[in-house]
Short mmCIF file of C-alpha atoms in Angstrom, two decimals:
data_model
loop_
_atom_site.label_atom_id
_atom_site.label_comp_id
_atom_site.label_asym_id
_atom_site.label_seq_id
_atom_site.Cartn_x
_atom_site.Cartn_y
_atom_site.Cartn_z
CA UNK A 106 96.90 148.53 133.17
CA UNK A 107 99.64 146.59 132.10
CA UNK A 108 101.74 148.49 135.10
CA UNK A 109 99.38 147.96 137.22
CA UNK A 110 98.36 144.29 136.44
CA UNK A 111 102.59 143.26 137.01
CA UNK A 112 102.75 145.30 140.30
CA UNK A 113 99.73 143.80 141.59
CA UNK A 114 100.57 140.48 140.90
CA UNK A 115 102.94 140.47 143.89
CA UNK A 116 99.95 140.68 146.06
CA UNK A 117 98.98 137.59 144.88
CA UNK A 118 101.27 135.77 146.88
CA UNK A 119 100.59 131.96 147.08
CA UNK A 120 97.22 132.05 145.44
CA UNK A 121 98.96 132.80 142.07
CA UNK A 122 101.53 129.56 142.25
CA UNK A 123 98.61 126.96 141.98
CA UNK A 124 97.98 128.61 138.57
CA UNK A 125 101.38 129.11 137.16
CA UNK A 126 101.04 126.62 134.31
CA UNK A 127 97.88 128.35 132.92
CA UNK A 128 99.35 131.81 133.42
CA UNK A 129 102.67 131.36 131.75
CA UNK A 130 100.81 130.01 128.64
CA UNK A 131 98.24 132.83 128.75
CA UNK A 132 101.16 135.42 129.34
CA UNK A 133 102.86 134.14 126.69
CA UNK A 134 100.19 134.24 124.12
CA UNK A 135 99.83 138.06 124.61
CA UNK A 136 103.27 138.52 124.74
CA UNK A 137 103.32 137.05 121.34
CA UNK A 138 100.39 138.67 120.17
CA UNK A 139 101.80 142.41 120.94
CA UNK A 140 105.06 141.53 119.45
CA UNK A 141 103.29 139.98 116.31
CA UNK A 142 100.99 143.11 115.97
CA UNK A 143 104.34 145.23 115.95
CA UNK A 144 106.33 143.37 113.76
CA UNK A 145 103.17 143.00 111.50
CA UNK A 146 103.20 147.17 111.42
CA UNK A 147 106.42 147.26 110.52
CA UNK A 148 106.64 145.00 107.77
CA UNK A 149 103.66 146.71 105.82
CA UNK A 150 105.50 149.97 106.46
CA UNK A 151 108.79 148.28 104.91
CA UNK A 152 106.50 146.97 102.17
CA UNK A 153 104.95 150.35 100.85
CA UNK A 154 106.26 152.62 98.72
CA UNK A 155 107.84 156.01 100.11
CA UNK A 156 104.95 157.64 101.50
CA UNK A 157 104.20 161.20 101.64
CA UNK A 158 103.88 162.94 105.03
CA UNK A 159 99.96 163.02 104.44
CA UNK A 160 100.01 159.76 103.13
CA UNK A 161 101.64 158.54 106.07
CA UNK A 162 99.64 160.66 108.44
CA UNK A 163 96.41 158.97 106.81
CA UNK A 164 97.83 155.64 106.83
CA UNK A 165 98.03 156.30 110.85
CA UNK A 166 94.62 157.25 110.87
CA UNK A 167 92.94 154.36 109.39
CA UNK A 168 95.23 151.73 111.44
CA UNK A 169 94.82 153.04 114.66
CA UNK A 170 91.17 151.99 115.53
CA UNK A 171 92.33 148.67 115.04
CA UNK A 172 95.32 148.75 116.75
CA UNK A 173 94.04 150.34 119.90
CA UNK A 174 90.76 147.83 119.75
CA UNK A 175 93.65 145.30 120.15
CA UNK A 176 95.25 146.33 122.64
CA UNK A 177 92.25 147.11 125.13
CA UNK A 178 91.24 143.45 124.23
CA UNK A 179 94.43 142.14 125.25
CA UNK A 180 94.29 144.63 128.41
CA UNK A 181 91.06 143.19 129.06
CA UNK A 182 92.13 139.11 128.91
CA UNK A 183 95.08 139.89 131.10
CA UNK A 184 92.76 141.62 133.72
CA UNK A 185 90.90 138.58 133.55
CA UNK A 186 93.80 136.06 133.70
CA UNK A 187 95.02 138.21 136.78
CA UNK A 188 91.63 137.71 138.37
CA UNK A 189 91.49 133.93 137.91
CA UNK A 190 95.34 133.44 139.26
CA UNK A 191 94.13 135.17 142.21
CA UNK A 192 91.19 133.19 142.63
CA UNK A 193 89.02 136.36 142.59
CA UNK A 194 86.04 134.07 141.24
CA UNK A 195 83.33 136.22 141.69
CA UNK A 196 85.10 139.58 140.58
CA UNK A 197 85.73 137.73 137.37
CA UNK A 198 82.79 136.66 136.63
CA UNK A 199 80.76 139.92 137.13
CA UNK A 200 83.89 141.81 134.84
CA UNK A 201 83.34 138.70 131.92
CA UNK A 202 79.47 138.80 132.42
CA UNK A 203 79.64 142.39 130.35
CA UNK A 204 80.95 140.83 127.25
CA UNK A 205 78.16 137.67 127.33
CA UNK A 206 77.00 139.33 123.94
CA UNK A 207 80.15 139.20 122.55
CA UNK A 208 81.58 137.21 119.16
CA UNK A 209 85.09 136.82 120.62
CA UNK A 210 85.90 133.34 121.69
CA UNK A 211 88.72 134.05 124.09
CA UNK A 212 85.90 136.27 126.18
CA UNK A 213 83.22 133.26 125.88
CA UNK A 214 85.31 130.48 127.14
CA UNK A 215 86.59 132.56 130.27
CA UNK A 216 82.93 132.95 130.73
CA UNK A 217 82.05 129.55 131.09
CA UNK A 218 84.91 129.03 133.20
CA UNK A 219 84.12 131.72 135.64
CA UNK A 220 80.65 130.86 135.79
CA UNK A 221 81.15 127.72 136.67
CA UNK A 222 83.76 128.30 139.37
CA UNK A 223 80.84 130.07 140.80
CA UNK A 224 78.79 127.11 140.71
CA UNK A 225 81.03 125.33 142.32
CA UNK A 226 81.14 127.95 145.38
CA UNK A 227 80.44 125.62 148.42
CA UNK A 228 77.81 128.07 149.86
CA UNK A 229 75.66 128.42 146.73
CA UNK A 230 72.31 126.90 146.86
CA UNK A 231 71.41 124.26 144.48
CA UNK A 232 69.25 126.39 142.32
CA UNK A 233 71.51 128.77 141.17
CA UNK A 234 74.25 125.95 140.87
CA UNK A 235 71.95 124.17 138.05
CA UNK A 236 71.22 127.65 136.52
CA UNK A 237 75.00 128.53 136.44
CA UNK A 238 76.03 125.15 134.99
CA UNK A 239 73.73 125.70 132.27
CA UNK A 240 74.56 129.11 131.56
CA UNK A 241 78.45 128.10 131.44
CA UNK A 242 77.92 125.77 129.06
CA UNK A 243 76.01 127.96 126.79
CA UNK A 244 78.94 130.29 126.52
CA UNK A 245 81.20 127.25 126.22
CA UNK A 246 79.00 126.32 123.08
CA UNK A 247 79.07 129.68 121.91
CA UNK A 248 82.62 130.41 122.14
CA UNK A 249 82.97 126.69 119.68
CA UNK A 250 80.87 128.21 117.52
CA UNK A 251 83.07 131.45 117.16
CA UNK A 252 86.09 129.26 117.17
CA UNK A 253 87.14 125.60 116.97
CA UNK A 254 91.09 126.43 116.53
CA UNK A 255 91.73 127.19 120.21
CA UNK A 256 92.60 124.58 122.56
CA UNK A 257 90.90 126.27 125.54
CA UNK A 258 87.44 126.19 123.81
CA UNK A 259 87.47 122.56 123.26
CA UNK A 260 88.22 121.77 126.82
CA UNK A 261 85.92 123.96 128.38
CA UNK A 262 83.01 123.24 126.22
CA UNK A 263 83.92 119.42 127.28
CA UNK A 264 84.45 120.29 131.00
CA UNK A 265 81.06 122.18 131.01
CA UNK A 266 79.28 119.53 128.59
CA UNK A 267 80.06 116.82 131.30
CA UNK A 268 78.72 119.12 134.48
CA UNK A 269 75.15 119.55 132.81
CA UNK A 270 75.48 115.84 132.27
CA UNK A 271 75.01 115.60 135.92
CA UNK A 272 71.51 117.02 135.40
CA UNK A 273 70.59 115.00 132.75
CA UNK A 274 70.55 111.50 133.86
CA UNK A 275 72.79 108.29 133.16
CA UNK A 276 71.91 107.71 129.53
CA UNK A 277 72.57 111.09 128.71
CA UNK A 278 75.73 111.65 130.68
CA UNK A 279 77.15 108.24 129.02
CA UNK A 280 76.16 109.67 125.70
CA UNK A 281 77.92 112.78 126.25
CA UNK A 282 81.17 110.95 127.18
CA UNK A 283 81.69 110.12 123.57
CA UNK A 284 81.98 113.73 122.62
CA UNK A 285 83.52 114.82 125.77
CA UNK A 286 86.69 112.29 124.75
CA UNK A 287 86.95 113.92 121.15
CA UNK A 288 87.01 117.51 122.46
CA UNK A 289 89.74 116.76 124.84
CA UNK A 290 91.13 114.68 122.37
CA UNK A 291 91.31 117.83 120.17
CA UNK A 292 92.35 120.61 122.79
CA UNK A 293 95.37 118.08 123.22
CA UNK A 294 96.33 118.11 119.42
CA UNK A 295 95.66 121.84 119.33
CA UNK A 296 98.14 122.30 122.28
CA UNK A 297 99.93 118.80 123.54
CA UNK A 298 101.08 120.60 126.62
CA UNK A 299 98.14 121.17 128.31
CA UNK A 300 98.27 119.44 131.52
CA UNK A 301 94.54 120.00 132.11
CA UNK A 302 93.16 118.15 129.25
CA UNK A 303 95.77 115.63 130.10
CA UNK A 304 94.27 115.19 133.25
CA UNK A 305 90.40 115.16 132.96
CA UNK A 306 91.10 112.71 130.15
CA UNK A 307 92.93 110.97 132.69
CA UNK A 308 89.91 111.03 134.95
CA UNK A 309 87.63 110.38 131.87
CA UNK A 310 89.24 106.77 131.78
CA UNK A 311 89.55 106.08 135.64
CA UNK A 312 85.90 107.05 135.90
CA UNK A 313 84.99 104.31 133.29
CA UNK A 314 87.25 101.80 134.64
CA UNK A 315 85.90 101.63 137.66
CA UNK A 316 81.81 102.25 136.06
CA UNK A 317 79.25 100.96 138.64
CA UNK A 318 77.74 97.51 137.30
CA UNK A 319 74.29 99.11 137.11
CA UNK A 320 75.70 101.97 134.85
CA UNK A 321 77.52 99.31 132.91
CA UNK A 322 74.35 98.18 132.41
CA UNK A 323 72.70 100.68 131.30
CA UNK A 324 75.29 101.36 128.90
CA UNK A 325 75.12 98.11 127.08
CA UNK A 326 71.61 98.11 126.72
CA UNK A 327 71.91 101.98 124.95
CA UNK A 328 75.06 101.47 123.14
CA UNK A 329 76.00 98.97 120.77
CA UNK A 330 79.59 99.50 122.04
CA UNK A 331 79.51 101.04 125.60
CA UNK A 332 82.49 103.47 126.73
CA UNK A 333 85.21 101.84 128.29
CA UNK A 334 88.99 102.06 129.47
CA UNK A 335 91.37 100.84 131.82
CA UNK A 336 93.39 102.35 134.81
CA UNK A 337 96.84 102.01 132.99
CA UNK A 338 95.37 104.20 130.10
CA UNK A 339 94.02 106.37 132.96
CA UNK A 340 97.72 106.09 134.90
CA UNK A 341 99.53 107.00 131.46
CA UNK A 342 97.15 110.77 131.26
CA UNK A 343 97.95 111.60 134.79
CA UNK A 344 101.71 110.80 134.17
CA UNK A 345 102.08 112.46 131.32
CA UNK A 346 100.02 115.65 133.05
CA UNK A 347 102.70 115.47 135.69
CA UNK A 348 106.04 115.45 133.18
CA UNK A 349 104.14 118.54 131.63
CA UNK A 350 103.48 120.71 134.27
CA UNK A 351 105.08 118.96 137.94
CA UNK A 352 102.53 119.63 141.07
CA UNK A 353 100.18 121.52 138.96
CA UNK A 354 97.07 120.63 140.47
CA UNK A 355 96.39 118.43 143.66
CA UNK A 356 93.84 116.46 142.45
CA UNK A 357 96.40 114.80 139.76
CA UNK A 358 98.55 114.06 142.49
CA UNK A 359 95.72 112.40 144.34
CA UNK A 360 94.06 110.63 141.48
CA UNK A 361 97.85 109.13 140.84
CA UNK A 362 97.89 107.74 144.23
CA UNK A 363 94.09 106.55 143.86
CA UNK A 364 95.17 104.81 140.49
CA UNK A 365 98.07 103.01 141.68
CA UNK A 366 95.71 101.60 144.54
CA UNK A 367 93.14 100.60 142.08
CA UNK A 368 96.44 98.46 140.35
CA UNK A 369 97.53 97.09 143.33
CA UNK A 370 100.74 99.20 143.40
CA UNK A 371 100.78 100.10 147.38
CA UNK A 372 104.39 101.61 147.11
CA UNK A 373 103.76 104.01 144.52
CA UNK A 374 100.29 104.38 145.62
CA UNK A 375 101.86 105.91 149.08
CA UNK A 376 104.71 108.28 147.01
CA UNK A 377 101.50 109.99 145.56
CA UNK A 378 99.20 109.98 148.39
CA UNK A 379 101.67 111.56 150.29
CA UNK A 380 102.45 114.22 148.04
CA UNK A 381 98.69 114.94 147.53
CA UNK A 382 98.72 115.21 151.46
CA UNK A 383 101.72 117.45 151.70
CA UNK A 384 100.50 119.72 148.62
CA UNK A 385 99.49 123.37 150.09
CA UNK A 386 96.11 123.97 150.88
CA UNK A 387 95.15 127.28 149.41
CA UNK A 388 91.66 126.42 147.95
CA UNK A 389 88.87 124.20 149.24
CA UNK A 390 89.21 121.53 146.45
CA UNK A 391 92.84 121.55 147.96
CA UNK A 392 91.54 120.98 151.50
CA UNK A 393 89.37 118.31 150.35
CA UNK A 394 92.14 116.71 148.38
CA UNK A 395 94.30 116.67 151.57
CA UNK A 396 91.18 115.29 153.63
CA UNK A 397 91.08 112.46 150.83
CA UNK A 398 94.78 111.41 150.72
CA UNK A 399 94.92 111.01 154.53
CA UNK A 400 91.91 109.09 154.83
CA UNK A 401 93.54 106.67 151.96
CA UNK A 402 96.90 106.74 153.90
CA UNK A 403 95.22 105.71 156.94
CA UNK A 404 93.90 102.12 155.15
CA UNK A 405 97.50 101.99 153.62
CA UNK A 406 99.97 102.56 156.10
#
């Protein structure tokens, strides 16, 4: 399967480029895992007294199930990440759905992501979208229960919690915002180089910088100190994300342009909006970003 995955990657073409930052990290992790298994096995043998042929054979027999299971898990996760890199949303969801009862957080957060991606498909009906949104959150919550040391678990829990808030009303959504930020900050502590977490934190700051007046009023009534932020703080996160992984996401480019617009810096706003406009439109979201960037440029040029 590893040979097949490597061969098929060449057919992915332009689709894979959009996710290159994600794929690079995951493949690195898998490479390290395989290496650690090999090194650990060797060091374990070196630390043992000289074994008879019978003893060594028994040792190998006892070790084989655990090693095989680890290899199978890595193969499946590699296949899942390959499908994600090629934007095969439905196939990925169906693959991981078979493991919805798993206790492995690596399966669960990926399933949460896949369910969410299916929910975001343009032609999906409203009821199915809501069902998948809550389903994704349940997978993310279970992943968090199983492993709190994974940056991806914290990131996707935050994202799915935010999605659920869209159905729960302003009070719950604002209340959840504190939890969302906490988990994103935890994700960054575990992996400071994760551009996606930096982008989402930037978006969080941008959203609260321009919170509508009626939502500010609700927040002030409900919370003694409602969440606040500034465009400067949002800008810092967006720029850091771009520094960590340049051009990793069309929307980060767009948000940089919009943030500079809000800060009345026309020259820099034009720079980033043009980059967003020229970004290769490989997905529906990229096309929407292109359209918005063109509209904003008309206002500035």
